[in-house]
Amino acid sequence: MAVARQQTLKELAAPNMEIQPLCINIDNNVNFKLKSGFIHLLPTFNGLAGEDPYTHFKEFHMVCVGLKSNGVDEEHVKLKDFLFSLKGATKA
């Protein structure tokens, strides 16, 4: 008689991607490209013990408000640019 393997807490907490689709959809038809000169303006977050993620989000928001282009939704700018603000293990 085979004994069923119990799942770990990490396995139980992981989302089932077959059932639960990603909640972020980026419309690639929007004409917005981040200029490389603006990337250095984005705050960076490394995920280190002394860093506050809420402060990072606030600073990121302020920079993205300034980068907003005519006809481009602010949320679209944030979604496209957020990955550029992450460094190290947080980017992975």
C-alpha positions as a LaTeX table, in Angstrom:
\begin{tabular}{lrrr}
\hline
Residue & $x$ (\AA) & $y$ (\AA) & $z$ (\AA) \\
\hline
Met1 & 0.00 & 0.00 & 0.00 \\
Ala2 & 1.50 & 3.32 & $-1.09$ \\
Val3 & 1.54 & 6.21 & 1.35 \\
Ala4 & 0.56 & 9.58 & $-0.14$ \\
Arg5 & 3.29 & 12.18 & 0.17 \\
Gln6 & 2.25 & 15.21 & 2.18 \\
Gln7 & 2.89 & 18.59 & 0.58 \\
Thr8 & 5.15 & 21.11 & 2.27 \\
Leu9 & 3.78 & 24.50 & 3.34 \\
Lys10 & 5.69 & 26.12 & 0.47 \\
Glu11 & 4.07 & 23.76 & $-2.04$ \\
Leu12 & 0.61 & 24.39 & $-0.59$ \\
Ala13 & 1.08 & 28.18 & $-0.75$ \\
Ala14 & 2.32 & 28.21 & $-4.36$ \\
Pro15 & $-0.37$ & 29.30 & $-6.84$ \\
Asn16 & $-1.57$ & 26.78 & $-9.39$ \\
Met17 & $-0.80$ & 28.57 & $-12.66$ \\
Glu18 & $-3.06$ & 26.21 & $-14.61$ \\
Ile19 & $-6.09$ & 27.36 & $-12.62$ \\
Gln20 & $-5.06$ & 30.89 & $-11.64$ \\
Pro21 & $-3.89$ & 33.09 & $-14.55$ \\
Leu22 & $-1.49$ & 35.97 & $-14.03$ \\
Cys23 & $-3.32$ & 39.06 & $-12.82$ \\
Ile24 & $-1.13$ & 41.60 & $-14.62$ \\
Asn25 & $-1.78$ & 42.14 & $-18.30$ \\
Ile26 & 0.31 & 44.64 & $-20.19$ \\
Asp27 & $-1.10$ & 45.98 & $-23.43$ \\
Asn28 & 1.91 & 45.92 & $-25.77$ \\
Asn29 & 0.02 & 47.99 & $-28.35$ \\
Val30 & 0.55 & 51.15 & $-26.27$ \\
Asn31 & 3.24 & 53.33 & $-27.83$ \\
Phe32 & 5.52 & 53.86 & $-24.82$ \\
Lys33 & 9.19 & 53.06 & $-24.54$ \\
Leu34 & 11.38 & 53.89 & $-21.58$ \\
Lys35 & 14.33 & 55.95 & $-22.74$ \\
Ser36 & 17.63 & 54.58 & $-21.47$ \\
Gly37 & 18.51 & 57.99 & $-20.04$ \\
Phe38 & 15.59 & 57.71 & $-17.61$ \\
Ile39 & 16.54 & 54.30 & $-16.22$ \\
His40 & 19.15 & 55.88 & $-13.93$ \\
Leu41 & 16.38 & 58.04 & $-12.39$ \\
Leu42 & 14.54 & 54.98 & $-11.09$ \\
Pro43 & 15.19 & 54.08 & $-7.45$ \\
Thr44 & 16.73 & 50.67 & $-6.93$ \\
Phe45 & 15.66 & 47.93 & $-4.53$ \\
Asn46 & 17.99 & 45.05 & $-3.64$ \\
Gly47 & 15.86 & 43.44 & $-0.94$ \\
Leu48 & 18.51 & 43.94 & 1.74 \\
Ala49 & 17.60 & 43.96 & 5.43 \\
Gly50 & 17.91 & 47.75 & 5.79 \\
Glu51 & 15.77 & 48.57 & 2.74 \\
Asp52 & 12.10 & 49.45 & 3.10 \\
Pro53 & 9.96 & 48.16 & 0.21 \\
Tyr54 & 7.24 & 50.75 & 0.96 \\
Thr55 & 9.76 & 53.59 & 0.62 \\
His56 & 10.91 & 52.07 & $-2.66$ \\
Phe57 & 7.32 & 51.98 & $-3.96$ \\
Lys58 & 6.77 & 55.62 & $-2.97$ \\
Glu59 & 9.98 & 56.77 & $-4.67$ \\
Phe60 & 9.21 & 54.64 & $-7.72$ \\
His61 & 5.73 & 56.15 & $-7.96$ \\
Met62 & 7.11 & 59.71 & $-7.84$ \\
Val63 & 9.59 & 59.04 & $-10.64$ \\
Cys64 & 6.97 & 57.32 & $-12.82$ \\
Val65 & 4.58 & 60.25 & $-12.42$ \\
Gly66 & 7.32 & 62.45 & $-13.88$ \\
Leu67 & 7.96 & 60.03 & $-16.76$ \\
Lys68 & 4.33 & 59.86 & $-17.83$ \\
Ser69 & 3.83 & 60.49 & $-21.53$ \\
Asn70 & 0.77 & 62.01 & $-23.17$ \\
Gly71 & $-1.88$ & 59.40 & $-23.87$ \\
Val72 & $-0.15$ & 56.71 & $-21.77$ \\
Asp73 & $-1.78$ & 55.51 & $-18.57$ \\
Glu74 & 0.34 & 55.95 & $-15.43$ \\
Glu75 & $-0.19$ & 52.29 & $-14.49$ \\
His76 & 1.17 & 51.18 & $-17.86$ \\
Val77 & 4.32 & 53.23 & $-17.25$ \\
Lys78 & 4.75 & 51.64 & $-13.82$ \\
Leu79 & 4.24 & 48.09 & $-15.11$ \\
Lys80 & 6.76 & 48.54 & $-17.90$ \\
Asp81 & 9.40 & 50.21 & $-15.70$ \\
Phe82 & 9.19 & 48.32 & $-12.41$ \\
Leu83 & 11.57 & 45.52 & $-13.40$ \\
Phe84 & 14.28 & 48.12 & $-14.05$ \\
Ser85 & 14.09 & 49.22 & $-10.40$ \\
Leu86 & 14.88 & 45.76 & $-9.01$ \\
Lys87 & 18.44 & 44.55 & $-8.51$ \\
Gly88 & 20.09 & 41.33 & $-7.40$ \\
Ala89 & 17.95 & 38.55 & $-5.96$ \\
Thr90 & 14.79 & 40.68 & $-6.04$ \\
Lys91 & 15.00 & 40.83 & $-9.84$ \\
Ala92 & 15.11 & 37.04 & $-10.04$ \\
\hline
\end{tabular}
